[in-house]
CSV table of N, CA and C in Angstrom, one decimal:
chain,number,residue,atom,x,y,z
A,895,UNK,N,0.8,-1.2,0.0
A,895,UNK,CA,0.0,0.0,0.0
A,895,UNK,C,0.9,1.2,0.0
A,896,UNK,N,0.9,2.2,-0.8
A,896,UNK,CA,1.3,3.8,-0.8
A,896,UNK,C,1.0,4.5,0.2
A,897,UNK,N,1.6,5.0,0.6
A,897,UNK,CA,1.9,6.2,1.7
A,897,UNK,C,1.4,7.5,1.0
A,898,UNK,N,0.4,8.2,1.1
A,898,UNK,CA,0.4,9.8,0.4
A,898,UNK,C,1.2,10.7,0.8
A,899,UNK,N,1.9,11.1,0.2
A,899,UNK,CA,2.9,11.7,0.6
A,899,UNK,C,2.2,13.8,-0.3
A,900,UNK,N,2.1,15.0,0.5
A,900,UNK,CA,1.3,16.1,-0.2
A,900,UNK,C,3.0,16.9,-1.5
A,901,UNK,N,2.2,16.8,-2.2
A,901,UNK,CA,3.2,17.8,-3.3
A,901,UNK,C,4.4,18.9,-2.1
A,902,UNK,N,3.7,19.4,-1.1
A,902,UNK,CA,4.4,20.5,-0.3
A,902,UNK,C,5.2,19.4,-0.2
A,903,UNK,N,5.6,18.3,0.7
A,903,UNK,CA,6.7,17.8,1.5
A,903,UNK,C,7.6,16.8,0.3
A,904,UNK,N,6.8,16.7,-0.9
A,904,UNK,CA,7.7,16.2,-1.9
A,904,UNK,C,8.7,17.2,-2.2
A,905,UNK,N,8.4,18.7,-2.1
A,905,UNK,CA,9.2,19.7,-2.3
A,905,UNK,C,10.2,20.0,-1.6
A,906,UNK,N,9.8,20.1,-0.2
A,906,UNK,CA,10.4,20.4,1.0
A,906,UNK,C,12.0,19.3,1.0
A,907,UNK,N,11.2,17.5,0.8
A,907,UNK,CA,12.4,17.2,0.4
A,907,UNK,C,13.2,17.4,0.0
A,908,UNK,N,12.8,17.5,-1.4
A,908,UNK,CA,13.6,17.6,-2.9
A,908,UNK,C,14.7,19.3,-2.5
A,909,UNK,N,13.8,20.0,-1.9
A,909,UNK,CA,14.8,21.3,-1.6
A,909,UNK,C,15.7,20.9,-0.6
A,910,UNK,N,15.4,20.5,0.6
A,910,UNK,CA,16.5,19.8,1.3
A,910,UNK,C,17.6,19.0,0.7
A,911,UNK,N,17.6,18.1,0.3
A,911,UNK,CA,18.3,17.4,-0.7
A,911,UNK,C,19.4,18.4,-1.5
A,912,UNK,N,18.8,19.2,-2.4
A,912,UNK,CA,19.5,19.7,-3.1
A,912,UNK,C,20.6,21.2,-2.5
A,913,UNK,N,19.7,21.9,-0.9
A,913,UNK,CA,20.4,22.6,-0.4
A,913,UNK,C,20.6,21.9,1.2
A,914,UNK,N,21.7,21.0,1.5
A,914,UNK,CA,22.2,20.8,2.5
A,914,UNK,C,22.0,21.8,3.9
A,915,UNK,N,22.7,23.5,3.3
A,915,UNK,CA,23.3,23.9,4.4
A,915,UNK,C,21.7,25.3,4.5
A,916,UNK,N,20.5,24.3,4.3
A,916,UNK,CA,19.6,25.1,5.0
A,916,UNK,C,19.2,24.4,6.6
A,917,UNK,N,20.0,23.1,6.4
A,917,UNK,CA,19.1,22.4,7.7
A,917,UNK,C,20.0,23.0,8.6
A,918,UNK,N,21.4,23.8,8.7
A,918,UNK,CA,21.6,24.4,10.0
A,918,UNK,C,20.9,25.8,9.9
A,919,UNK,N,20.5,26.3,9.0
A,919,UNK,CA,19.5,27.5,9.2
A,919,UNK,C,18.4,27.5,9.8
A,920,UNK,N,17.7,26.1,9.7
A,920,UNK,CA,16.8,25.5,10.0
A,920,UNK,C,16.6,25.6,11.5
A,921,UNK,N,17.8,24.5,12.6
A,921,UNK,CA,18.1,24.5,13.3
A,921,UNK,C,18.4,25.9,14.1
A,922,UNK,N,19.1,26.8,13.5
A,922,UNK,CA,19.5,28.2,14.3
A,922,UNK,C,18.2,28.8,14.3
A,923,UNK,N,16.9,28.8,13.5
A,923,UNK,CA,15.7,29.6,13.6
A,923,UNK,C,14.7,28.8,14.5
A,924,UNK,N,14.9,27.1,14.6
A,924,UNK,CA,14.0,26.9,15.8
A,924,UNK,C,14.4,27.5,17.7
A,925,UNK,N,15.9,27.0,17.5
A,925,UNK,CA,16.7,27.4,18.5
A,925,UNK,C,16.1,28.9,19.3
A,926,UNK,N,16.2,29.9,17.9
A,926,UNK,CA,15.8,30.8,18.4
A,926,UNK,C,14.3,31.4,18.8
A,927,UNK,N,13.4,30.7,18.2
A,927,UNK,CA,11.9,30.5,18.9
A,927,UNK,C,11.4,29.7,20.0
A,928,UNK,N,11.9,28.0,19.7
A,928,UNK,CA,11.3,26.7,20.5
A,928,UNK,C,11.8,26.4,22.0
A,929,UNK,N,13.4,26.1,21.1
A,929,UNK,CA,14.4,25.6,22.4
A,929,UNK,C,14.7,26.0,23.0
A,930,UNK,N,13.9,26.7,24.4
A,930,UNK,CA,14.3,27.2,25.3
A,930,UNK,C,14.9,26.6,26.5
A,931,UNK,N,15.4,27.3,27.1
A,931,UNK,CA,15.6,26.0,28.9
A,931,UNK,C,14.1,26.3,29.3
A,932,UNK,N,13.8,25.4,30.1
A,932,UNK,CA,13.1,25.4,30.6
A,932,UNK,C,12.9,25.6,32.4
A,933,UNK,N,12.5,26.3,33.4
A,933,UNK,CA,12.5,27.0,34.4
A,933,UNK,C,11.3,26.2,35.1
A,934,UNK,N,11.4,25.1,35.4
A,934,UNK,CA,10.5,24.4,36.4
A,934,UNK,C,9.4,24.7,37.9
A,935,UNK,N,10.0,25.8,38.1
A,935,UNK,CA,9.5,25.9,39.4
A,935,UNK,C,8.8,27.4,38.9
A,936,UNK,N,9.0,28.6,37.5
A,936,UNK,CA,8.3,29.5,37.4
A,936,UNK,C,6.7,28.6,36.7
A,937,UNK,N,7.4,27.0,36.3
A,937,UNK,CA,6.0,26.9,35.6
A,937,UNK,C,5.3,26.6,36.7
A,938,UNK,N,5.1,25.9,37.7
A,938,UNK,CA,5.2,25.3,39.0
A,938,UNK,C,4.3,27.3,39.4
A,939,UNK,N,4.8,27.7,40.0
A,939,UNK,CA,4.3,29.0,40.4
A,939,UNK,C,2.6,29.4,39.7
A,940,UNK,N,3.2,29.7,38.3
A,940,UNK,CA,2.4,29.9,37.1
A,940,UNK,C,1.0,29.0,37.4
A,941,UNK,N,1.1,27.9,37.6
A,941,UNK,CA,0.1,26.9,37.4
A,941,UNK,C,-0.7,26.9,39.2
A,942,UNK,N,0.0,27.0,40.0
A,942,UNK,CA,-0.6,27.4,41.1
A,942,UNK,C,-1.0,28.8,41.2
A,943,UNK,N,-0.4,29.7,40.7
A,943,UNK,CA,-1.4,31.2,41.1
A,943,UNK,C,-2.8,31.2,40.5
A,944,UNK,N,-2.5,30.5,39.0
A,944,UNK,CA,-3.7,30.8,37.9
A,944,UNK,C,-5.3,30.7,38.8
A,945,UNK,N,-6.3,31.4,38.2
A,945,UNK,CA,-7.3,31.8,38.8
A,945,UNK,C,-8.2,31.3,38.2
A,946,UNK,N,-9.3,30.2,38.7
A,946,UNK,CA,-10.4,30.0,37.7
A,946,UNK,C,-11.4,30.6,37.0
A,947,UNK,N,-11.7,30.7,35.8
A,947,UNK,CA,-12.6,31.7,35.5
A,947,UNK,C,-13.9,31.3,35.3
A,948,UNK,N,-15.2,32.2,35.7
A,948,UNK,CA,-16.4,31.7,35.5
A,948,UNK,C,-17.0,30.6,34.6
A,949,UNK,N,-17.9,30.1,34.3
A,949,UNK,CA,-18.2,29.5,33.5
A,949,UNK,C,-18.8,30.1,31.9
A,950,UNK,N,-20.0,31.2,32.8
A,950,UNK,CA,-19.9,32.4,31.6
A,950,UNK,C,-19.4,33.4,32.1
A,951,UNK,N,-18.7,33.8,31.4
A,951,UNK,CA,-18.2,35.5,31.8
A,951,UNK,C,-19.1,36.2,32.0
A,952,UNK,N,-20.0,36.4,31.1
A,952,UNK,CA,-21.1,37.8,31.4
A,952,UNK,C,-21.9,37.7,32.3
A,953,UNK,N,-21.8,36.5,33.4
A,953,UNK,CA,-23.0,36.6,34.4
A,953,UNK,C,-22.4,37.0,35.0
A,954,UNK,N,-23.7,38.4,35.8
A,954,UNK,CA,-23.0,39.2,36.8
A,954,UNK,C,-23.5,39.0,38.2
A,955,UNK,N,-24.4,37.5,38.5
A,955,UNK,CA,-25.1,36.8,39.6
A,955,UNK,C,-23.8,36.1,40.2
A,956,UNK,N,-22.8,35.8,39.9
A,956,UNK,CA,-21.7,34.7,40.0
A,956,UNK,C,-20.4,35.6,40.3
């Protein structure tokens, strides 16, 4: 059985392939959005202060 594979990622390939030295560009642009450290105890904080919110906002009985 075939795998569908969409025209976009037959490209994406085929450009990979033919330009190697984008996959460290690649890498330096997630770096600078995704891979952050991560700070355990501000998420810890974060998740304990949060406040729950009504169920509907607009009722002004609640």
């Amino acid at each position: 059985m075939a795998i569908y594979e969409s025209e976009h990622t037959k490209f994406m390939r085929e450009w990979m392939e033919k330009h190697p030295e984008q996959a460290v560009e690649q890498r330096q642009g997630r770096a600078l959005w995704w891979d952050k450290p991560q700070d355990l105890a501000a998420q810890k904080r974060a998740r304990e202060s949060k406040v729950p919110t009504k169920g509907y906002y607009y009722d002004i009985n609640h």
